Amino acid sequence: MPELPEVETIKNALEKAVGGACIQKTEIFCRRFRVPVPNDLAKRIDGARIVSFNRIAKYIIVRLDNSLSLIWHLGMSGRVKICDRRPNTPEKHDHIIFSTDKGCIIFNDARRFGLLTCCPTEELAQNPLLQKLGIDAMDKDFDGNYLYQKFHNKSTAVKMALLDQQIVCGIGNIYASEALFDARILPQRPATNLSKKECAQLAESVKAVLRKAIKAGGSTLKDYRRPDGSMGYFQNEHCVYNKTGQRCPNCVCDIKKTGGVQKTVLGGRSTFYCATLQK
Ligand SMILES: [Zn+2]
């Protein structure tokens, strides 16, 4: 599933490729997504110019010059392809094709948990998809004090609290494990037990891990490809995610005795940690 760094990477790639472009023609081959594509979408956006691409959590917001914005989510398996011109034969699962004067954008989504809809730009903040989201993980106001307040009466495991999109949005399953490793905090600990200092470290670690991933161009898992079609390359740089039994970076433990990186399940999600370094 694309996580925040991947979505940020895709947003940046789109900005670079078709920022300022005029949408000439929108072709919609399938409307059945998590939220159905509005019937009149093409009519409302064809001819409009793209003003900007922004990211809110894992949503890409495409602001147009006709006071409408597109709200776009890639779901579990969504991919964005950027091509110079519209391919003669679309590939399987190419559900929406935008032709612009700067190139062609294709939304491909095998499992259709993604969505593409539009709303007046001035009503974005009240849109039901966006209004309940917590602070973005890369926001400057997301810091130790914020986490400490939010964790104050949370008895759930800190890993699960990090995945709670009403507390902070944009941290997915991979980066929750990675951030807790970076902060040297055990994922099972009740969120409420974290000290102010640990919350400050954790907020720092979340940002550091996400920043690193954005820089690396987004990580890759089996159903994610970078928009230009190439595979990402951050996967091997994960410290603990999917590294069961391996030694984590900087670890001092004897993995024959400790078993190396541990895997557990919290709230139904795989969680990885080092029992030696994380407290
Ligand atoms: Zn270790």
XYZ file of C-alpha atoms and ligand atoms in Angstrom:
280
model
C 0.000 0.000 0.000
C 1.418 3.428 -0.811
C 2.281 5.192 2.447
C 2.886 8.892 3.051
C 6.397 8.970 1.509
C 5.160 7.254 -1.656
C 2.200 9.618 -1.947
C 4.512 12.601 -1.403
C 6.812 11.224 -4.116
C 3.923 10.741 -6.538
C 2.603 14.232 -5.765
C 6.038 15.720 -6.493
C 6.373 13.720 -9.718
C 2.943 14.914 -10.867
C 3.816 18.525 -10.053
C 6.996 18.227 -12.084
C 5.348 16.503 -15.058
C 2.001 18.250 -15.390
C 2.029 21.200 -12.975
C 0.247 24.103 -14.688
C -1.082 21.846 -17.454
C -4.502 22.141 -18.995
C -6.749 19.065 -18.756
C -7.907 18.439 -22.307
C -9.827 15.214 -21.931
C -10.745 12.919 -19.036
C -11.664 9.332 -19.867
C -13.271 7.268 -17.123
C -13.530 3.546 -17.808
C -14.660 2.538 -14.344
C -16.504 4.518 -11.669
C -16.790 1.884 -8.954
C -14.157 2.871 -6.398
C -14.332 3.269 -2.593
C -16.286 6.421 -3.438
C -17.865 6.328 -6.917
C -16.436 8.749 -9.467
C -19.108 11.475 -10.018
C -20.979 11.028 -13.299
C -20.272 14.569 -14.420
C -16.587 14.631 -13.391
C -15.153 14.837 -16.924
C -17.594 17.586 -17.875
C -16.634 19.609 -14.794
C -12.861 19.393 -15.164
C -12.138 19.189 -18.903
C -10.667 22.491 -20.035
C -9.513 23.484 -16.533
C -5.894 24.277 -15.731
C -4.033 22.602 -12.859
C -3.027 25.195 -10.267
C -1.229 22.951 -7.748
C -0.772 19.486 -6.305
C -0.883 19.148 -2.534
C -0.884 16.238 -0.131
C -3.173 15.921 2.892
C -2.378 12.681 4.707
C -2.466 10.119 1.919
C -4.782 12.175 -0.269
C -3.504 14.060 -3.293
C -5.404 17.305 -3.793
C -5.326 18.711 -7.316
C -6.399 22.321 -7.320
C -7.889 23.548 -10.596
C -8.385 27.092 -11.864
C -12.182 26.691 -12.044
C -12.575 26.715 -8.226
C -12.804 22.912 -8.095
C -10.312 20.500 -6.548
C -9.828 16.817 -7.226
C -9.509 14.535 -4.202
C -7.484 11.474 -5.071
C -6.516 8.458 -2.949
C -4.506 5.502 -4.187
C -6.010 2.977 -1.780
C -4.266 -0.382 -1.471
C -2.984 -0.922 -4.974
C -3.394 2.367 -6.843
C -0.664 3.438 -9.222
C -0.133 6.638 -11.138
C 1.490 6.465 -14.528
C 2.821 9.506 -16.304
C 3.336 9.198 -20.059
C 4.201 11.656 -22.815
C 1.104 10.738 -24.770
C -1.985 8.616 -24.333
C -1.213 4.956 -25.047
C -3.209 3.485 -27.928
C -4.183 0.470 -25.866
C -4.665 1.122 -22.152
C -3.382 -1.612 -19.847
C -5.508 -3.748 -17.582
C -6.860 -1.702 -14.618
C -6.132 1.654 -16.296
C -9.419 3.097 -15.044
C -9.002 6.835 -15.570
C -6.907 8.650 -18.173
C -6.303 12.394 -18.124
C -4.890 13.854 -21.317
C -3.273 17.251 -20.778
C -1.216 19.607 -22.915
C 1.899 18.458 -20.985
C 1.327 14.705 -21.047
C -0.979 11.964 -19.964
C -1.768 10.784 -16.425
C -3.222 7.334 -15.831
C -4.835 6.062 -12.636
C -4.412 2.305 -12.491
C -5.956 0.481 -9.532
C -6.344 -3.282 -9.568
C -8.277 -3.551 -6.308
C -10.209 -0.252 -6.565
C -9.914 0.735 -2.881
C -8.729 4.124 -4.117
C -10.952 7.005 -5.116
C -11.130 10.077 -7.305
C -13.754 12.707 -6.705
C -14.025 16.472 -6.767
C -15.377 19.250 -4.593
C -15.368 23.060 -4.596
C -11.929 24.163 -3.373
C -13.415 26.392 -0.684
C -15.303 23.413 0.797
C -12.258 21.101 1.023
C -11.863 21.552 4.775
C -15.455 20.429 5.372
C -15.258 17.461 3.008
C -16.199 14.273 4.911
C -13.135 12.460 3.551
C -10.753 15.056 4.958
C -12.370 16.743 7.946
C -11.783 13.967 10.494
C -8.094 13.594 9.780
C -5.643 14.356 12.562
C -2.558 16.499 12.128
C -0.228 15.497 9.286
C 2.912 13.672 10.423
C 5.111 16.160 8.545
C 3.335 19.224 9.979
C 5.531 21.506 12.092
C 2.927 21.402 14.878
C 3.294 17.645 15.156
C 5.803 17.420 18.003
C 6.452 15.864 21.401
C 3.991 18.101 23.246
C 1.248 17.255 20.786
C 1.900 13.504 21.147
C 2.128 13.718 24.916
C -1.298 15.377 25.074
C -2.861 12.874 22.685
C -1.273 9.865 24.410
C -2.246 11.098 27.867
C -5.285 8.832 28.236
C -4.521 6.239 25.565
C -3.999 2.846 27.139
C -3.573 1.152 23.729
C -0.146 0.090 22.516
C 1.882 3.049 21.274
C 2.196 1.379 17.848
C -1.592 1.356 17.502
C -1.869 4.942 18.695
C 0.591 5.951 15.956
C -1.683 4.327 13.364
C -4.755 6.173 14.658
C -5.427 8.652 11.836
C -7.437 10.879 14.178
C -4.294 11.444 16.263
C -1.787 11.813 13.452
C -2.280 10.959 9.825
C 0.105 9.613 7.281
C 1.976 7.050 9.386
C 1.323 3.614 7.940
C 2.204 0.186 9.239
C 5.773 0.101 7.932
C 6.810 3.513 9.217
C 5.179 3.011 12.616
C 7.554 0.084 13.272
C 10.495 1.987 11.818
C 9.841 5.152 13.849
C 9.511 3.202 17.112
C 12.785 1.452 16.366
C 14.439 4.794 15.629
C 13.108 6.162 18.935
C 14.136 2.938 20.757
C 10.602 2.489 22.151
C 8.909 -0.917 22.352
C 5.723 -0.965 20.224
C 3.690 -2.819 22.878
C 4.060 -0.126 25.526
C 0.827 1.642 26.469
C 0.908 5.083 24.843
C -0.023 6.689 28.152
C 3.237 5.424 29.733
C 5.500 7.440 27.473
C 7.352 10.307 29.122
C 7.463 13.795 27.631
C 11.013 13.130 26.558
C 10.062 9.889 24.831
C 7.176 11.620 23.036
C 9.572 14.297 21.800
C 11.984 11.651 20.551
C 9.178 9.705 18.888
C 7.848 12.747 17.008
C 11.402 13.453 15.828
C 11.836 9.843 14.747
C 8.550 9.800 12.834
C 9.650 12.819 10.831
C 13.181 11.540 10.316
C 12.001 8.162 9.033
C 9.423 9.727 6.694
C 11.881 12.338 5.442
C 14.414 9.656 4.660
C 11.818 7.632 2.769
C 10.634 10.649 0.783
C 14.228 11.348 -0.118
C 14.732 7.790 -1.268
C 11.777 8.181 -3.590
C 9.321 6.117 -1.628
C 9.657 2.496 -0.749
C 8.296 -0.298 -2.761
C 6.170 -3.278 -1.985
C 4.701 -5.725 -4.433
C 1.796 -3.562 -5.555
C 3.476 -0.194 -5.675
C 5.514 1.347 -8.443
C 6.861 4.840 -8.779
C 4.820 6.932 -11.219
C 7.443 6.875 -13.929
C 7.092 3.105 -13.973
C 10.343 2.241 -12.200
C 10.393 0.356 -8.933
C 11.323 2.225 -5.752
C 14.369 1.140 -3.813
C 13.908 1.963 -0.149
C 12.609 -1.468 0.837
C 16.034 -2.842 1.676
C 16.772 0.091 3.914
C 14.084 -0.745 6.458
C 15.705 -1.411 9.835
C 13.178 -3.789 11.366
C 10.139 -4.016 9.066
C 9.941 -7.541 7.630
C 13.362 -8.387 9.115
C 12.268 -11.129 11.503
C 15.263 -13.024 12.890
C 17.812 -10.623 11.458
C 20.183 -8.350 13.320
C 18.999 -4.755 13.367
C 21.419 -1.932 12.511
C 23.743 -1.118 15.446
C 22.453 -4.024 17.460
C 24.737 -5.451 20.102
C 22.764 -8.618 20.715
C 23.825 -12.156 19.904
C 21.042 -13.144 17.516
C 21.628 -16.824 18.185
C 20.433 -16.171 21.721
C 17.897 -13.386 21.175
C 16.449 -14.488 17.838
C 17.109 -11.058 16.308
C 14.263 -8.816 15.169
C 10.961 -9.959 16.655
C 7.579 -10.006 14.981
C 4.320 -9.588 16.852
C 0.759 -8.666 15.888
C -0.862 -5.566 17.368
C -4.396 -4.623 16.368
C -4.196 -7.187 13.588
C -1.104 -5.608 12.018
C 2.371 -7.087 11.810
C 4.786 -5.249 14.049
C 8.562 -5.584 14.120
C 11.005 -4.544 16.819
C 14.346 -5.223 18.449
C 13.899 -6.462 22.006
C 17.506 -5.558 22.802
C 17.603 -1.916 21.717
C 13.962 -0.902 22.248
C 12.743 -0.293 25.796
Zn 18.599 -5.448 17.565
